[in-house]
């Protein structure tokens, strides 16, 4: 059974740094577990790791799609499972690091996306309705039949709205019910590591990270994508990008856009905590800027002990 090290936790907690350090010590190669880092040209807003920060460690699932191309959890699953097999075949350990919970879970456990095939007629009917009426009527319907799923989907993400409604129409089950029926069995030996931080400290780090992103040129990055006509793409619904669209349209001040980005990032971090703690049995390590090296040393020792058991 292939061993896979999986580092999870909220945004800005230090997952990328830890993944590189673990890969250096345990002959690993890193797979990004962030569903937005797959897009080329979306570097600053997704906090994509730099070549210097990689320290020579191979990284995968980064820059494999253009922003106008769709990328689903099923696509993510297929790619990650390929890289796990490829990395393991060389005698190295795959190290997955990221905060996209559903995507990571789908890749590592026995999720069968093909169980429910697309109903082309239903899809085309809904897509036509969206073209004629906009996305809100169908989104409101989703809110009525599956409010839990609706909270996870932006109204402008038409593909996901249609898919959730399509599953309901063709199976009688909501997307939430369908996902609960997925079996949480894995073909891998999974070694989870959860990084956490006090809420006050994490929120301060998130706010500071946004300021740094702006200094690095986030606004120009988003403007370049907006001017290419990519506003309606799913990739542009990512936090760090969608907040600036009203600013470019003259509907919102820059200050308000930055304020919303910080707020949305903090809320996303809270949702990440909740998701991982409710869905998976993970050992958690609390870190602070002062204790991070000491905490990482503890993680290395714990990992070494577990790996020696194999």
mmCIF file of C-alpha atoms in Angstrom:
data_model
loop_
_atom_site.group_PDB
_atom_site.id
_atom_site.type_symbol
_atom_site.label_atom_id
_atom_site.label_comp_id
_atom_site.label_asym_id
_atom_site.label_seq_id
_atom_site.Cartn_x
_atom_site.Cartn_y
_atom_site.Cartn_z
ATOM 1 C CA UNK A 1 0.000 0.000 0.000
ATOM 2 C CA UNK A 2 1.426 3.381 -1.051
ATOM 3 C CA UNK A 3 2.168 5.851 1.758
ATOM 4 C CA UNK A 4 0.953 9.423 1.255
ATOM 5 C CA UNK A 5 1.678 12.308 3.635
ATOM 6 C CA UNK A 6 -1.162 14.846 3.669
ATOM 7 C CA UNK A 7 -0.750 18.334 5.169
ATOM 8 C CA UNK A 8 -3.981 20.248 5.687
ATOM 9 C CA UNK A 9 -5.199 23.349 7.465
ATOM 10 C CA UNK A 10 -6.441 26.879 6.817
ATOM 11 C CA UNK A 11 -4.908 29.405 4.495
ATOM 12 C CA UNK A 12 -1.741 31.224 5.663
ATOM 13 C CA UNK A 13 -0.859 28.677 8.362
ATOM 14 C CA UNK A 14 2.395 27.394 6.799
ATOM 15 C CA UNK A 15 1.427 24.251 4.844
ATOM 16 C CA UNK A 16 3.651 24.924 1.823
ATOM 17 C CA UNK A 17 6.727 25.542 3.952
ATOM 18 C CA UNK A 18 6.141 22.356 5.946
ATOM 19 C CA UNK A 19 5.589 20.285 2.788
ATOM 20 C CA UNK A 20 8.998 21.295 1.428
ATOM 21 C CA UNK A 21 10.756 20.560 4.719
ATOM 22 C CA UNK A 22 9.099 17.128 4.958
ATOM 23 C CA UNK A 23 9.960 16.332 1.339
ATOM 24 C CA UNK A 24 13.607 17.237 1.982
ATOM 25 C CA UNK A 25 13.846 14.972 5.013
ATOM 26 C CA UNK A 26 11.832 11.977 3.835
ATOM 27 C CA UNK A 27 12.608 11.750 0.115
ATOM 28 C CA UNK A 28 9.305 13.291 -0.898
ATOM 29 C CA UNK A 29 7.794 15.156 -3.827
ATOM 30 C CA UNK A 30 4.983 17.664 -3.359
ATOM 31 C CA UNK A 31 1.503 17.657 -4.879
ATOM 32 C CA UNK A 32 -0.474 20.876 -4.462
ATOM 33 C CA UNK A 33 -3.833 20.327 -2.792
ATOM 34 C CA UNK A 34 -5.137 23.749 -3.782
ATOM 35 C CA UNK A 35 -7.814 23.680 -6.475
ATOM 36 C CA UNK A 36 -6.931 27.192 -7.711
ATOM 37 C CA UNK A 37 -3.170 26.779 -8.065
ATOM 38 C CA UNK A 38 -3.786 24.626 -11.151
ATOM 39 C CA UNK A 39 -4.412 27.827 -13.141
ATOM 40 C CA UNK A 40 -1.647 29.559 -15.058
ATOM 41 C CA UNK A 41 -1.303 33.289 -14.482
ATOM 42 C CA UNK A 42 -3.076 33.155 -11.129
ATOM 43 C CA UNK A 43 0.018 33.246 -8.974
ATOM 44 C CA UNK A 44 -0.217 36.006 -6.410
ATOM 45 C CA UNK A 45 -3.870 35.603 -5.456
ATOM 46 C CA UNK A 46 -3.508 31.849 -4.916
ATOM 47 C CA UNK A 47 -0.288 32.245 -2.888
ATOM 48 C CA UNK A 48 1.478 29.932 -5.321
ATOM 49 C CA UNK A 49 4.834 28.701 -4.063
ATOM 50 C CA UNK A 50 7.832 30.283 -5.808
ATOM 51 C CA UNK A 51 10.686 28.386 -7.434
ATOM 52 C CA UNK A 52 13.010 29.618 -4.694
ATOM 53 C CA UNK A 53 10.659 28.399 -1.969
ATOM 54 C CA UNK A 54 10.474 24.952 -3.609
ATOM 55 C CA UNK A 55 14.208 24.494 -2.808
ATOM 56 C CA UNK A 56 14.599 22.041 -5.675
ATOM 57 C CA UNK A 57 11.743 19.784 -4.553
ATOM 58 C CA UNK A 58 9.517 18.715 -7.488
ATOM 59 C CA UNK A 59 5.984 20.152 -7.304
ATOM 60 C CA UNK A 60 2.915 18.956 -9.194
ATOM 61 C CA UNK A 61 -0.650 20.184 -9.815
ATOM 62 C CA UNK A 62 0.580 23.737 -10.405
ATOM 63 C CA UNK A 63 0.044 25.641 -13.691
ATOM 64 C CA UNK A 64 -1.698 22.827 -15.573
ATOM 65 C CA UNK A 65 -4.798 24.716 -16.776
ATOM 66 C CA UNK A 66 -5.574 28.058 -18.398
ATOM 67 C CA UNK A 67 -7.994 30.222 -16.381
ATOM 68 C CA UNK A 68 -10.755 29.775 -18.971
ATOM 69 C CA UNK A 69 -10.642 25.977 -18.702
ATOM 70 C CA UNK A 70 -12.887 24.105 -16.248
ATOM 71 C CA UNK A 71 -11.316 21.964 -13.555
ATOM 72 C CA UNK A 72 -13.502 19.717 -11.413
ATOM 73 C CA UNK A 73 -12.993 17.568 -8.333
ATOM 74 C CA UNK A 74 -13.071 14.567 -10.672
ATOM 75 C CA UNK A 75 -10.243 16.077 -12.742
ATOM 76 C CA UNK A 76 -8.303 16.758 -9.559
ATOM 77 C CA UNK A 77 -8.803 13.176 -8.424
ATOM 78 C CA UNK A 78 -7.517 11.773 -11.700
ATOM 79 C CA UNK A 79 -4.386 13.935 -11.729
ATOM 80 C CA UNK A 80 -3.511 13.374 -8.068
ATOM 81 C CA UNK A 81 -3.920 9.611 -8.310
ATOM 82 C CA UNK A 82 -1.647 9.602 -11.353
ATOM 83 C CA UNK A 83 1.048 11.597 -9.536
ATOM 84 C CA UNK A 84 0.817 9.429 -6.418
ATOM 85 C CA UNK A 85 1.474 6.372 -8.582
ATOM 86 C CA UNK A 86 4.268 8.107 -10.497
ATOM 87 C CA UNK A 87 6.062 9.472 -7.413
ATOM 88 C CA UNK A 88 5.748 6.171 -5.545
ATOM 89 C CA UNK A 89 7.166 4.257 -8.520
ATOM 90 C CA UNK A 90 10.447 6.143 -8.038
ATOM 91 C CA UNK A 91 10.643 5.160 -4.369
ATOM 92 C CA UNK A 92 9.681 8.654 -3.218
ATOM 93 C CA UNK A 93 6.828 9.651 -0.912
ATOM 94 C CA UNK A 94 3.992 11.835 -2.253
ATOM 95 C CA UNK A 95 3.392 14.832 0.022
ATOM 96 C CA UNK A 96 0.059 16.574 -0.557
ATOM 97 C CA UNK A 97 -0.339 20.062 0.909
ATOM 98 C CA UNK A 98 -3.398 22.237 0.589
ATOM 99 C CA UNK A 99 -6.681 23.463 1.928
ATOM 100 C CA UNK A 100 -9.222 22.390 -0.706
ATOM 101 C CA UNK A 101 -10.940 19.825 1.480
ATOM 102 C CA UNK A 102 -13.447 18.236 -0.884
ATOM 103 C CA UNK A 103 -10.857 17.950 -3.652
ATOM 104 C CA UNK A 104 -8.295 16.315 -1.371
ATOM 105 C CA UNK A 105 -10.869 13.941 0.055
ATOM 106 C CA UNK A 106 -12.084 13.012 -3.419
ATOM 107 C CA UNK A 107 -8.546 12.260 -4.559
ATOM 108 C CA UNK A 108 -7.547 10.141 -1.578
ATOM 109 C CA UNK A 109 -10.731 8.217 -0.877
ATOM 110 C CA UNK A 110 -12.996 6.017 -2.913
ATOM 111 C CA UNK A 111 -15.089 8.720 -4.573
ATOM 112 C CA UNK A 112 -16.811 7.459 -7.723
ATOM 113 C CA UNK A 113 -17.689 10.465 -9.819
ATOM 114 C CA UNK A 114 -18.750 8.311 -12.772
ATOM 115 C CA UNK A 115 -21.518 6.635 -10.738
ATOM 116 C CA UNK A 116 -23.914 9.344 -11.820
ATOM 117 C CA UNK A 117 -23.450 10.109 -15.509
ATOM 118 C CA UNK A 118 -24.473 13.421 -17.010
ATOM 119 C CA UNK A 119 -28.008 13.708 -18.388
ATOM 120 C CA UNK A 120 -27.368 15.817 -21.456
ATOM 121 C CA UNK A 121 -30.998 16.784 -21.977
ATOM 122 C CA UNK A 122 -31.396 18.013 -18.410
ATOM 123 C CA UNK A 123 -28.109 19.901 -18.592
ATOM 124 C CA UNK A 124 -28.970 21.600 -21.883
ATOM 125 C CA UNK A 125 -32.402 22.614 -20.605
ATOM 126 C CA UNK A 126 -30.940 24.250 -17.497
ATOM 127 C CA UNK A 127 -28.134 25.938 -19.411
ATOM 128 C CA UNK A 128 -30.665 27.373 -21.849
ATOM 129 C CA UNK A 129 -32.735 28.654 -18.917
ATOM 130 C CA UNK A 130 -29.644 30.324 -17.489
ATOM 131 C CA UNK A 131 -28.880 32.016 -20.793
ATOM 132 C CA UNK A 132 -32.417 33.391 -20.933
ATOM 133 C CA UNK A 133 -33.019 34.249 -17.282
ATOM 134 C CA UNK A 134 -29.579 34.473 -15.695
ATOM 135 C CA UNK A 135 -28.279 32.243 -12.929
ATOM 136 C CA UNK A 136 -30.374 33.469 -9.985
ATOM 137 C CA UNK A 137 -33.666 31.601 -10.647
ATOM 138 C CA UNK A 138 -31.887 28.227 -10.720
ATOM 139 C CA UNK A 139 -29.632 29.203 -7.826
ATOM 140 C CA UNK A 140 -32.696 30.095 -5.729
ATOM 141 C CA UNK A 141 -34.171 26.705 -6.574
ATOM 142 C CA UNK A 142 -30.969 25.059 -5.359
ATOM 143 C CA UNK A 143 -31.207 27.071 -2.141
ATOM 144 C CA UNK A 144 -34.687 25.630 -1.605
ATOM 145 C CA UNK A 145 -33.886 21.955 -2.246
ATOM 146 C CA UNK A 146 -30.294 21.813 -0.961
ATOM 147 C CA UNK A 147 -29.395 24.874 1.145
ATOM 148 C CA UNK A 148 -26.205 23.233 2.457
ATOM 149 C CA UNK A 149 -24.851 22.787 -1.065
ATOM 150 C CA UNK A 150 -26.016 26.241 -2.159
ATOM 151 C CA UNK A 151 -23.851 27.794 0.571
ATOM 152 C CA UNK A 152 -20.780 26.172 -1.020
ATOM 153 C CA UNK A 153 -21.516 27.407 -4.548
ATOM 154 C CA UNK A 154 -21.293 30.958 -5.848
ATOM 155 C CA UNK A 155 -24.414 31.943 -7.849
ATOM 156 C CA UNK A 156 -22.231 32.751 -10.856
ATOM 157 C CA UNK A 157 -20.644 29.296 -10.873
ATOM 158 C CA UNK A 158 -23.199 28.040 -13.367
ATOM 159 C CA UNK A 159 -21.545 24.686 -13.977
ATOM 160 C CA UNK A 160 -21.762 23.642 -10.328
ATOM 161 C CA UNK A 161 -25.309 24.989 -9.897
ATOM 162 C CA UNK A 162 -26.475 22.998 -12.909
ATOM 163 C CA UNK A 163 -24.647 19.855 -11.769
ATOM 164 C CA UNK A 164 -26.219 19.971 -8.295
ATOM 165 C CA UNK A 165 -29.712 20.421 -9.738
ATOM 166 C CA UNK A 166 -29.095 17.765 -12.381
ATOM 167 C CA UNK A 167 -28.211 15.151 -9.748
ATOM 168 C CA UNK A 168 -31.391 16.014 -7.858
ATOM 169 C CA UNK A 169 -33.582 15.720 -10.961
ATOM 170 C CA UNK A 170 -32.075 12.450 -12.139
ATOM 171 C CA UNK A 171 -31.665 10.644 -8.795
ATOM 172 C CA UNK A 172 -34.064 12.299 -6.360
ATOM 173 C CA UNK A 173 -31.096 12.860 -4.050
ATOM 174 C CA UNK A 174 -29.612 16.229 -3.239
ATOM 175 C CA UNK A 175 -25.910 16.740 -3.901
ATOM 176 C CA UNK A 176 -25.375 16.854 -0.133
ATOM 177 C CA UNK A 177 -27.071 13.462 0.290
ATOM 178 C CA UNK A 178 -25.155 12.014 -2.643
ATOM 179 C CA UNK A 179 -21.822 13.142 -1.217
ATOM 180 C CA UNK A 180 -22.638 11.614 2.195
ATOM 181 C CA UNK A 181 -23.086 8.218 0.550
ATOM 182 C CA UNK A 182 -19.544 8.225 -0.785
ATOM 183 C CA UNK A 183 -17.422 5.579 0.920
ATOM 184 C CA UNK A 184 -14.488 6.902 2.939
ATOM 185 C CA UNK A 185 -12.126 4.053 2.120
ATOM 186 C CA UNK A 186 -8.696 4.756 0.723
ATOM 187 C CA UNK A 187 -6.296 2.652 -1.329
ATOM 188 C CA UNK A 188 -3.426 4.509 0.353
ATOM 189 C CA UNK A 189 -1.771 4.566 3.753
ATOM 190 C CA UNK A 190 -2.543 8.151 4.707
ATOM 191 C CA UNK A 191 -0.448 10.080 7.215
ATOM 192 C CA UNK A 192 -2.351 13.279 7.982
ATOM 193 C CA UNK A 193 -0.826 16.381 9.547
ATOM 194 C CA UNK A 194 -3.080 19.279 10.503
ATOM 195 C CA UNK A 195 -1.634 22.740 11.106
ATOM 196 C CA UNK A 196 -3.650 25.141 13.215
ATOM 197 C CA UNK A 197 -3.163 28.536 14.790
ATOM 198 C CA UNK A 198 -5.081 30.654 17.272
ATOM 199 C CA UNK A 199 -7.859 32.532 15.499
ATOM 200 C CA UNK A 200 -6.536 35.962 16.489
ATOM 201 C CA UNK A 201 -3.057 35.225 15.195
ATOM 202 C CA UNK A 202 -4.286 33.505 12.020
ATOM 203 C CA UNK A 203 -6.602 36.372 11.118
ATOM 204 C CA UNK A 204 -3.765 38.850 11.612
ATOM 205 C CA UNK A 205 -1.548 36.763 9.326
ATOM 206 C CA UNK A 206 -4.287 36.598 6.703
ATOM 207 C CA UNK A 207 -4.715 40.384 6.742
ATOM 208 C CA UNK A 208 -0.951 40.853 6.467
ATOM 209 C CA UNK A 209 -0.760 38.336 3.628
ATOM 210 C CA UNK A 210 -3.354 40.287 1.639
ATOM 211 C CA UNK A 211 -1.306 43.469 2.097
ATOM 212 C CA UNK A 212 1.804 41.648 0.864
ATOM 213 C CA UNK A 213 -0.099 40.279 -2.145
ATOM 214 C CA UNK A 214 -1.132 43.808 -3.084
ATOM 215 C CA UNK A 215 2.484 44.976 -2.796
ATOM 216 C CA UNK A 216 3.523 42.136 -5.111
ATOM 217 C CA UNK A 217 1.055 43.244 -7.786
ATOM 218 C CA UNK A 218 -2.193 41.366 -7.113
ATOM 219 C CA UNK A 219 -4.301 44.161 -8.566
ATOM 220 C CA UNK A 220 -2.438 44.055 -11.879
ATOM 221 C CA UNK A 221 -2.719 40.253 -11.961
ATOM 222 C CA UNK A 222 -6.489 40.366 -11.546
ATOM 223 C CA UNK A 223 -6.872 43.282 -13.975
ATOM 224 C CA UNK A 224 -4.971 41.360 -16.651
ATOM 225 C CA UNK A 225 -7.370 38.419 -16.334
ATOM 226 C CA UNK A 226 -10.405 40.715 -16.261
ATOM 227 C CA UNK A 227 -9.285 42.528 -19.404
ATOM 228 C CA UNK A 228 -8.962 39.178 -21.183
ATOM 229 C CA UNK A 229 -12.702 38.717 -20.708
ATOM 230 C CA UNK A 230 -12.400 35.958 -18.107
ATOM 231 C CA UNK A 231 -14.872 37.470 -15.627
ATOM 232 C CA UNK A 232 -17.430 34.709 -16.153
ATOM 233 C CA UNK A 233 -14.985 31.824 -15.735
ATOM 234 C CA UNK A 234 -15.097 29.618 -12.671
ATOM 235 C CA UNK A 235 -11.485 30.452 -11.870
ATOM 236 C CA UNK A 236 -12.385 34.107 -11.377
ATOM 237 C CA UNK A 237 -14.802 33.199 -8.587
ATOM 238 C CA UNK A 238 -11.802 32.389 -6.413
ATOM 239 C CA UNK A 239 -11.138 34.481 -3.325
ATOM 240 C CA UNK A 240 -8.546 37.074 -4.264
ATOM 241 C CA UNK A 241 -10.035 37.663 -7.706
ATOM 242 C CA UNK A 242 -13.822 38.036 -7.507
ATOM 243 C CA UNK A 243 -13.537 40.866 -4.953
ATOM 244 C CA UNK A 244 -11.912 43.216 -7.470
ATOM 245 C CA UNK A 245 -14.371 42.805 -10.364
ATOM 246 C CA UNK A 246 -16.809 45.442 -8.989
ATOM 247 C CA UNK A 247 -13.844 47.810 -8.562
ATOM 248 C CA UNK A 248 -12.850 47.455 -12.208
ATOM 249 C CA UNK A 249 -16.467 48.120 -13.179
ATOM 250 C CA UNK A 250 -16.542 51.300 -11.131
ATOM 251 C CA UNK A 251 -19.129 49.873 -8.759
ATOM 252 C CA UNK A 252 -16.966 49.652 -5.655
ATOM 253 C CA UNK A 253 -13.959 51.396 -4.151
ATOM 254 C CA UNK A 254 -10.558 49.746 -3.992
ATOM 255 C CA UNK A 255 -10.602 50.064 -0.213
ATOM 256 C CA UNK A 256 -13.892 48.163 -0.046
ATOM 257 C CA UNK A 257 -12.550 45.437 -2.361
ATOM 258 C CA UNK A 258 -9.498 44.934 -0.151
ATOM 259 C CA UNK A 259 -11.703 44.903 2.943
ATOM 260 C CA UNK A 260 -13.906 42.204 1.378
ATOM 261 C CA UNK A 261 -10.885 40.154 0.343
ATOM 262 C CA UNK A 262 -9.586 40.113 3.897
ATOM 263 C CA UNK A 263 -13.022 39.275 5.278
ATOM 264 C CA UNK A 264 -13.649 36.511 2.752
ATOM 265 C CA UNK A 265 -10.199 35.027 3.399
ATOM 266 C CA UNK A 266 -10.851 34.950 7.143
ATOM 267 C CA UNK A 267 -14.249 33.316 6.615
ATOM 268 C CA UNK A 268 -12.717 30.772 4.259
ATOM 269 C CA UNK A 269 -10.112 29.859 6.877
ATOM 270 C CA UNK A 270 -12.890 29.279 9.394
ATOM 271 C CA UNK A 271 -14.745 27.029 6.922
ATOM 272 C CA UNK A 272 -11.540 25.083 6.250
ATOM 273 C CA UNK A 273 -11.085 24.380 9.958
ATOM 274 C CA UNK A 274 -14.680 23.245 10.292
ATOM 275 C CA UNK A 275 -14.518 21.013 7.213
ATOM 276 C CA UNK A 276 -11.336 19.160 8.099
ATOM 277 C CA UNK A 277 -12.223 18.727 11.766
ATOM 278 C CA UNK A 278 -15.682 17.372 10.950
ATOM 279 C CA UNK A 279 -14.746 15.139 8.027
ATOM 280 C CA UNK A 280 -11.439 13.492 8.872
ATOM 281 C CA UNK A 281 -9.554 12.128 11.871
ATOM 282 C CA UNK A 282 -6.425 14.284 11.822
ATOM 283 C CA UNK A 283 -3.701 14.948 14.437
ATOM 284 C CA UNK A 284 -3.414 18.713 14.825
ATOM 285 C CA UNK A 285 -0.299 20.738 15.623
ATOM 286 C CA UNK A 286 -0.701 24.327 16.782
ATOM 287 C CA UNK A 287 1.935 26.711 15.458
ATOM 288 C CA UNK A 288 2.951 30.307 16.115
ATOM 289 C CA UNK A 289 5.676 32.376 14.419
ATOM 290 C CA UNK A 290 7.868 31.851 17.487
ATOM 291 C CA UNK A 291 7.248 28.115 17.863
ATOM 292 C CA UNK A 292 7.032 27.004 14.231
ATOM 293 C CA UNK A 293 10.549 25.533 14.018
ATOM 294 C CA UNK A 294 10.081 23.659 17.282
ATOM 295 C CA UNK A 295 6.663 22.395 16.171
ATOM 296 C CA UNK A 296 8.024 21.286 12.809
ATOM 297 C CA UNK A 297 10.756 19.331 14.626
ATOM 298 C CA UNK A 298 8.050 17.526 16.597
ATOM 299 C CA UNK A 299 6.236 16.690 13.363
ATOM 300 C CA UNK A 300 9.450 15.337 11.789
ATOM 301 C CA UNK A 301 10.041 13.103 14.819
ATOM 302 C CA UNK A 302 6.462 11.848 14.812
ATOM 303 C CA UNK A 303 6.642 11.095 11.085
ATOM 304 C CA UNK A 304 9.971 9.325 11.404
ATOM 305 C CA UNK A 305 8.535 7.052 14.066
ATOM 306 C CA UNK A 306 5.512 6.166 11.966
ATOM 307 C CA UNK A 307 7.509 5.598 8.785
ATOM 308 C CA UNK A 308 9.958 3.301 10.627
ATOM 309 C CA UNK A 309 7.040 1.044 11.471
ATOM 310 C CA UNK A 310 6.534 0.126 7.804
#
